[in-house]
Tab-separated table of C-alpha atoms and ligand atoms in Angstrom:
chain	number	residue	atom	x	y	z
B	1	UNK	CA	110.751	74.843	35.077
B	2	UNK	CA	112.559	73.370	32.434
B	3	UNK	CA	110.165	74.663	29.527
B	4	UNK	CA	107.552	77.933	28.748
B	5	UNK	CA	105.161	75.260	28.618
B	6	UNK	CA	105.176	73.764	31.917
B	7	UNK	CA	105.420	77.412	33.278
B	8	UNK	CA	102.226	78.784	31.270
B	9	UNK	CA	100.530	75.081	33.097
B	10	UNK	CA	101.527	76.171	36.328
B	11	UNK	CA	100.320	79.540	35.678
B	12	UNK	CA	96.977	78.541	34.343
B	13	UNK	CA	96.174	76.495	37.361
B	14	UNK	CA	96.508	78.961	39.392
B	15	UNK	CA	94.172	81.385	37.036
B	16	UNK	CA	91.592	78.255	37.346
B	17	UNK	CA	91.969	77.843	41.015
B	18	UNK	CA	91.571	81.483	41.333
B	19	UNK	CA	88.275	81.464	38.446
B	20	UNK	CA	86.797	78.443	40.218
B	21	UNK	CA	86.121	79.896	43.702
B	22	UNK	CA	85.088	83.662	42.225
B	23	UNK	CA	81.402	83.670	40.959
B	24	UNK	CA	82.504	86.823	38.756
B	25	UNK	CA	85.983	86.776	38.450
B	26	UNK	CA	88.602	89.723	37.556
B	27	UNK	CA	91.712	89.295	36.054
B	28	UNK	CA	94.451	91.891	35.594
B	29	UNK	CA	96.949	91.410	32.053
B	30	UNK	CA	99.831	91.932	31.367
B	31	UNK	CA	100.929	92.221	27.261
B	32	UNK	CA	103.863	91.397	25.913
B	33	UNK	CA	105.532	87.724	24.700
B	34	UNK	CA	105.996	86.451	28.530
B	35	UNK	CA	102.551	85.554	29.181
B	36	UNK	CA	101.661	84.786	25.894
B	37	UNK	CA	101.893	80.982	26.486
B	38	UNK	CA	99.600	81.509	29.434
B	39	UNK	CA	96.971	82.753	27.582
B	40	UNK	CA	97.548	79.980	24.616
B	41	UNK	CA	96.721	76.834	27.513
B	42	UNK	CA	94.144	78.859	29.143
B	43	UNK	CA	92.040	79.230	25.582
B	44	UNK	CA	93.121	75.227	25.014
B	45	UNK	CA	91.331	74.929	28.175
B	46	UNK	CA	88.227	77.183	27.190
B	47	UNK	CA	88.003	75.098	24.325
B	48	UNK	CA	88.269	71.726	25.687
B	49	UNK	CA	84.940	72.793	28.176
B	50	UNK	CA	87.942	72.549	30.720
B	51	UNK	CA	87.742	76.121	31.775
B	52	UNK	CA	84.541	78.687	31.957
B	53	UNK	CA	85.457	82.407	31.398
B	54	UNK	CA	81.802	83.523	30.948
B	55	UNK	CA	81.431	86.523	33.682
B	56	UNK	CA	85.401	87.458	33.568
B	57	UNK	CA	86.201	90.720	34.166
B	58	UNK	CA	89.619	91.862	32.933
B	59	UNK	CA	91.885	95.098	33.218
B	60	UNK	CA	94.984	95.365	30.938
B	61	UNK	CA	98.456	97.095	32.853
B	62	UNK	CA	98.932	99.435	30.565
B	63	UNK	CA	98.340	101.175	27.131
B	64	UNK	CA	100.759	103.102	24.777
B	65	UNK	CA	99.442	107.259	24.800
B	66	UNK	CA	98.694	107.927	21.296
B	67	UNK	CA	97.953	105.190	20.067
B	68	UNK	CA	94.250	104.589	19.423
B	69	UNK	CA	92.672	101.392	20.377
B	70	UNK	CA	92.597	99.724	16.413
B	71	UNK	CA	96.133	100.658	16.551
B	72	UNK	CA	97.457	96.848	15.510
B	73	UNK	CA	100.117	97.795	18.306
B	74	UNK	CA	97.855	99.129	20.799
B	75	UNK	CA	97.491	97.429	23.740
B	76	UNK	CA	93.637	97.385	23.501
B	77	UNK	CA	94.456	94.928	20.130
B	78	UNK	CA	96.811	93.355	21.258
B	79	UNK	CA	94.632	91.916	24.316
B	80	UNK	CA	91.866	91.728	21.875
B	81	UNK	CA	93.337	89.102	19.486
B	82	UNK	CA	95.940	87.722	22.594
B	83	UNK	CA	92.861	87.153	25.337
B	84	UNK	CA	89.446	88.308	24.412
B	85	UNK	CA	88.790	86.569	21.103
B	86	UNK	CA	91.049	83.105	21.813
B	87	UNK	CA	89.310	82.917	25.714
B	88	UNK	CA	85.720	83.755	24.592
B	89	UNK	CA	85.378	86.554	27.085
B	90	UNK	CA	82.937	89.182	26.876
B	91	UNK	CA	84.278	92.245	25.241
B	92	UNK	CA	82.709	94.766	27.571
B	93	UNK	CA	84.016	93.104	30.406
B	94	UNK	CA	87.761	93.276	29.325
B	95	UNK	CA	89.470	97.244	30.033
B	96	UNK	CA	92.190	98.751	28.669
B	97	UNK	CA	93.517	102.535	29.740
B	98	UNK	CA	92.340	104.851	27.244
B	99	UNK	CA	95.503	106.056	25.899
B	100	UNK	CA	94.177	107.942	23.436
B	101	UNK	CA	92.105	110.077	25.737
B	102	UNK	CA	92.517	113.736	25.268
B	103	UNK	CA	91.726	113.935	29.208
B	104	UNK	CA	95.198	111.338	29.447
B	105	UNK	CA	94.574	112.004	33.468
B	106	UNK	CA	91.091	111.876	33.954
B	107	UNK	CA	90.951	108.725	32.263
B	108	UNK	CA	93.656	107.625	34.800
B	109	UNK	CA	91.079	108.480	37.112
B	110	UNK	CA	88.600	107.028	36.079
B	111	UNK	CA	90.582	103.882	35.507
B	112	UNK	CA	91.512	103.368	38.948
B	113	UNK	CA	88.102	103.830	39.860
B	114	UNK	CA	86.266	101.559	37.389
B	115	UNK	CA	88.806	98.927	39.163
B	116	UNK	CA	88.046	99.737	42.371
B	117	UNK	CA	84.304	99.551	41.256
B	118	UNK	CA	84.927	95.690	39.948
B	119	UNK	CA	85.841	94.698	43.337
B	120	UNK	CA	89.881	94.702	42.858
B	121	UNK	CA	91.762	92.141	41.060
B	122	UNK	CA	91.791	88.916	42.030
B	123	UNK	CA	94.860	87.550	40.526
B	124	UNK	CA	97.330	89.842	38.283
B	125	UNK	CA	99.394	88.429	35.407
B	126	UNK	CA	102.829	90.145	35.217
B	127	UNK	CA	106.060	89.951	33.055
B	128	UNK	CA	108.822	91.959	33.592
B	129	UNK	CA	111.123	93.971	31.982
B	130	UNK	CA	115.133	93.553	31.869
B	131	UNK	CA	115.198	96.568	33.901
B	132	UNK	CA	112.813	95.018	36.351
B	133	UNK	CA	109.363	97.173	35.236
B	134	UNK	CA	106.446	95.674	36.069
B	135	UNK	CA	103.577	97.199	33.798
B	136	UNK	CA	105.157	100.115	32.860
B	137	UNK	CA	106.771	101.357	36.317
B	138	UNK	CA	110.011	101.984	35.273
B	139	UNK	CA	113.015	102.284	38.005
B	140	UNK	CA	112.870	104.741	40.353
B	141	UNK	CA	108.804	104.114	40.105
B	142	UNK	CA	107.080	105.002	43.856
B	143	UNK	CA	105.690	101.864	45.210
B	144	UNK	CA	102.191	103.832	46.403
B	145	UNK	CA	101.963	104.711	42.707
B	146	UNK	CA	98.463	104.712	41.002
B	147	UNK	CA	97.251	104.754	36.877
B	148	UNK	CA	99.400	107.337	35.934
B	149	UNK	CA	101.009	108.505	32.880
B	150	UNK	CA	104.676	107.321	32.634
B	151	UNK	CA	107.411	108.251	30.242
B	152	UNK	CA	109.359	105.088	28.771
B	153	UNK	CA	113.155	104.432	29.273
B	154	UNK	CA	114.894	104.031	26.442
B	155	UNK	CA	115.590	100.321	26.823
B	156	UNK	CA	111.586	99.634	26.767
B	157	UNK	CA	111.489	101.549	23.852
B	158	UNK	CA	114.505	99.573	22.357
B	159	UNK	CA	113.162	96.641	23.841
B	160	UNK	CA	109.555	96.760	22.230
B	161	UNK	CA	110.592	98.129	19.193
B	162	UNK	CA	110.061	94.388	17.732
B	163	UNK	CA	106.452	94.768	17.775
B	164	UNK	CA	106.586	98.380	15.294
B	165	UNK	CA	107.867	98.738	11.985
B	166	UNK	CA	111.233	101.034	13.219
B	167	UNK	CA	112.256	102.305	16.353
B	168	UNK	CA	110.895	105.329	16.016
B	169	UNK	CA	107.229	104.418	15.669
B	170	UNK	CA	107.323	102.955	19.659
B	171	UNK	CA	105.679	105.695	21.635
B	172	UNK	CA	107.312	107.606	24.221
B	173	UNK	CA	104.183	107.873	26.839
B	174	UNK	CA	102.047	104.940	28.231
B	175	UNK	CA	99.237	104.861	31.022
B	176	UNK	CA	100.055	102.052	33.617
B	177	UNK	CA	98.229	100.916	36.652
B	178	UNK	CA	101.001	102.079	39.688
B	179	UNK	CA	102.815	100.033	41.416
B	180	UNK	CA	100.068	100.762	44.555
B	181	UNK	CA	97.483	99.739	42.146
B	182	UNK	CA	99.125	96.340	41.548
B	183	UNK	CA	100.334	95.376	45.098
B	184	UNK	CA	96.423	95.713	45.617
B	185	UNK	CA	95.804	92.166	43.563
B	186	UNK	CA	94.427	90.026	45.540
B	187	UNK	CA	97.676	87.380	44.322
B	188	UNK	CA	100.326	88.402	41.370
B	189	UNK	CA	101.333	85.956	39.139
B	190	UNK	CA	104.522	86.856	37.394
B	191	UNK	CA	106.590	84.765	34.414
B	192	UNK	CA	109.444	85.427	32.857
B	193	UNK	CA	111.755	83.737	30.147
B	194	UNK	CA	115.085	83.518	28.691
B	195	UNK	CA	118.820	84.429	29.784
B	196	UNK	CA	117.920	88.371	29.183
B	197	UNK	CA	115.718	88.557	32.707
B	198	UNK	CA	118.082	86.844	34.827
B	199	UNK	CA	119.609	89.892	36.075
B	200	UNK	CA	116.004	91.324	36.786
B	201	UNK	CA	114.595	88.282	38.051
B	202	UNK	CA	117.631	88.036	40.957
B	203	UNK	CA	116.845	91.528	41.763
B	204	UNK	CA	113.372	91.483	41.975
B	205	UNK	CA	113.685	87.544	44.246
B	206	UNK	CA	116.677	88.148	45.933
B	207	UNK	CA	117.622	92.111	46.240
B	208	UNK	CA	116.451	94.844	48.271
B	209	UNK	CA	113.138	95.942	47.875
B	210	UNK	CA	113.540	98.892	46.498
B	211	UNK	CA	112.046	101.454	43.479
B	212	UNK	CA	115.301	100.762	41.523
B	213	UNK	CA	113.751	97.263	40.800
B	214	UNK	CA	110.295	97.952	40.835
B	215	UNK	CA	109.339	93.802	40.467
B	216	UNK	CA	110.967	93.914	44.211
B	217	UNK	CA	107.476	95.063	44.916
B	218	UNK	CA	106.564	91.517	45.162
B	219	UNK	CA	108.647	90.721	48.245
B	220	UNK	CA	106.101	92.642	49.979
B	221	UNK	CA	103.433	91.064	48.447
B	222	UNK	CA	101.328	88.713	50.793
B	223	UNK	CA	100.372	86.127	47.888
B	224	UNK	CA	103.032	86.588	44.619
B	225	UNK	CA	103.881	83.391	42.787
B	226	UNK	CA	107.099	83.747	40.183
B	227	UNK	CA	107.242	81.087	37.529
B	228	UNK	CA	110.730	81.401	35.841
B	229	UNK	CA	112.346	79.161	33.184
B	230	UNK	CA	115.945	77.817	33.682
B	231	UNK	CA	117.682	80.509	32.020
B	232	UNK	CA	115.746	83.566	34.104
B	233	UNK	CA	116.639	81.966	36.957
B	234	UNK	CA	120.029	81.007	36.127
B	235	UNK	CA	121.326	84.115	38.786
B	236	UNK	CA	119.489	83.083	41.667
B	237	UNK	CA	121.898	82.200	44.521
B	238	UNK	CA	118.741	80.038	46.635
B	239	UNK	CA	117.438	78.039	43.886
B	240	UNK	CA	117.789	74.314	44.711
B	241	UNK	CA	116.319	76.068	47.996
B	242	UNK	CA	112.727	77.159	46.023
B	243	UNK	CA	112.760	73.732	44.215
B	244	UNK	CA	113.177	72.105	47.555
B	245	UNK	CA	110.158	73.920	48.968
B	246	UNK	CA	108.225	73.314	45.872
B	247	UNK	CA	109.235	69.561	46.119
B	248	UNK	CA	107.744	69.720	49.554
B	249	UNK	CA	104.963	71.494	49.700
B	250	UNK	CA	102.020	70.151	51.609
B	251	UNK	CA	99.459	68.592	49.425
B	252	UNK	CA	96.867	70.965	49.532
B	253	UNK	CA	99.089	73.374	48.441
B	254	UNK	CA	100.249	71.884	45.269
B	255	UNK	CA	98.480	72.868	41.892
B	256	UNK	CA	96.249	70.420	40.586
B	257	UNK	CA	97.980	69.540	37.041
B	258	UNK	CA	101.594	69.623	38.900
B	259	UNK	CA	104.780	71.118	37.365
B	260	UNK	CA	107.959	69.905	39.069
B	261	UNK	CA	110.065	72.585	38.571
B	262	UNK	CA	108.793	76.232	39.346
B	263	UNK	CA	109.928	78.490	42.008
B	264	UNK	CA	107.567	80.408	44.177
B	265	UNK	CA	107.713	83.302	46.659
B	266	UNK	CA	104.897	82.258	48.696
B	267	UNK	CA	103.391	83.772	51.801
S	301	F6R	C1	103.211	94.979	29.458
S	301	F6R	C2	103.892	94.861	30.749
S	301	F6R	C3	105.375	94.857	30.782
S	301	F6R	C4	105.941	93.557	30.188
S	301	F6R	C5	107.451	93.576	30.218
S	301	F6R	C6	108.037	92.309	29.642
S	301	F6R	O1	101.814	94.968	29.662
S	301	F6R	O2	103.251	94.787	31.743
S	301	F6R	O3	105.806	94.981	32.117
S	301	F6R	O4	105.449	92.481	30.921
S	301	F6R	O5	107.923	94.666	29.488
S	301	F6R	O6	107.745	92.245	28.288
S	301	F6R	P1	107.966	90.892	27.488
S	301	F6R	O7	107.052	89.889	28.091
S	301	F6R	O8	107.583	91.207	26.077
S	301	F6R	O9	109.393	90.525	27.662
């Protein structure tokens, strides 16, 4: 897709195809800047009476441990001001792990069961790391993995230090759904930008599925939709190949407000 915009399009029709045929619909979220324009057209829609959010039901990937939740870095605000306020949804129906638990695995528990107790995700939003994390699985992550507590690499620490004041201040714990948890989405949705997740984004398309690139997950997913910009997909040895299967798609399976120029691994 040749810009974030038509990307975050593609991505919110499938989050309104996916709304418009659930009577209460969950959503998973992902934080961080790659989904950010997602979120941005979705609340345009909200606003424009284009889109109804009313009895959403949300679960966040991941939390920082340690961080409580009016921590302006938290995940819990960042979702807040990202997603809850901008798309009108109901706070008490949007989740976040409780990283600042003092019971940091019981409240894994109890996360995995409050999503099992929503009826499962219907459609996940992912980004991914340059290392090729999804939520906060970092390489070497088991693929049956549940809500867990995870320690972060180095680069996501370097790489999210952006959001803190220093370096220093980025946690060195998180709570993130497992990889199991996530393959359990009823469809993924993942988007990534820029030259910097080209290397990931060939790994997790067109490598071996395996726990050194956790995103590789998705080849095994039945229903996974990557929406990449030019320069994320710049390593990817099949690509006029996924524009000429998106160019031919049969009509009813073509988004309604169609984007030329995405690349899916469909079913
Ligand atoms: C955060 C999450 C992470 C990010 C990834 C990419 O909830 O799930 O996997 O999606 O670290 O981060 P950005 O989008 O900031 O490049």
């Amino acid at each position: 897709m040749p810009s974030a915009k038509d990307g975050a399009r593609v991505a919110a029709d499938v989050v309104a195809d996916v709304v418009a045929h659930r009577s209460c619909p969950v959503l998973g979220l992902a934080t961080g800047s790659s989904p950010l324009g997602l979120y941005a057209e979705l609340a345009r829609r909200c606003r424009s009476g284009a889109l109804h959010l009313g009895s959403t039901r949300a679960f966040a990937l991941d939390e920082y441990v340690g961080l409580r939740p009016d921590h302006p870095q938290s995940y819990a605000s960042v979702i807040r001001d990202a997603v809850v306020v901008p798309l009108g949804l109901d706070p008490d129906l949007v989740h976040v792990p409780d990283g600042s638990a003092d019971d940091v695995v019981g409240a894994c528990r109890a996360y995995e069961q409050s999503i099992q107790g929503a009826g499962g995700v219907d459609v996940q939003i992912l980004g991914i790391g340059v290392n090729g994390h999804i939520g906060f699985n970092e390489p070497t992550s088991s693929f049956a993995s549940r809500t867990r507590i995870k320690t972060l690499s180095p680069q996501t620490r370097a790489d999210n230090a952006r959001f803190f004041d220093k370096p220093g201040d980025v946690p060195e714990h998180c709570i993130t759904q497992g990889l199991g948890t996530i393959a359990e989405a009823r469809r993924l949705v993942l988007l990534a930008q820029g030259a910097h997740k080209a290397r990931a984004v060939t790994a997790m398309v067109e490598g071996p599925v395996s726990a050194m690139c956790p995103a590789s997950a998705l080849q095994m997913h039945p229903y996974a939709t990557v929406i990449v910009d030019e320069l994320a997909a710049s390593g990817l040895t099949l690509s006029s190949y996924y524009n000429y299967v998106y160019e031919h798609k049969p009509p009813w399976q073509r988004p309604s407000s169609t984007s030329q120029h995405h690349s899916e691994v469909s079913p």
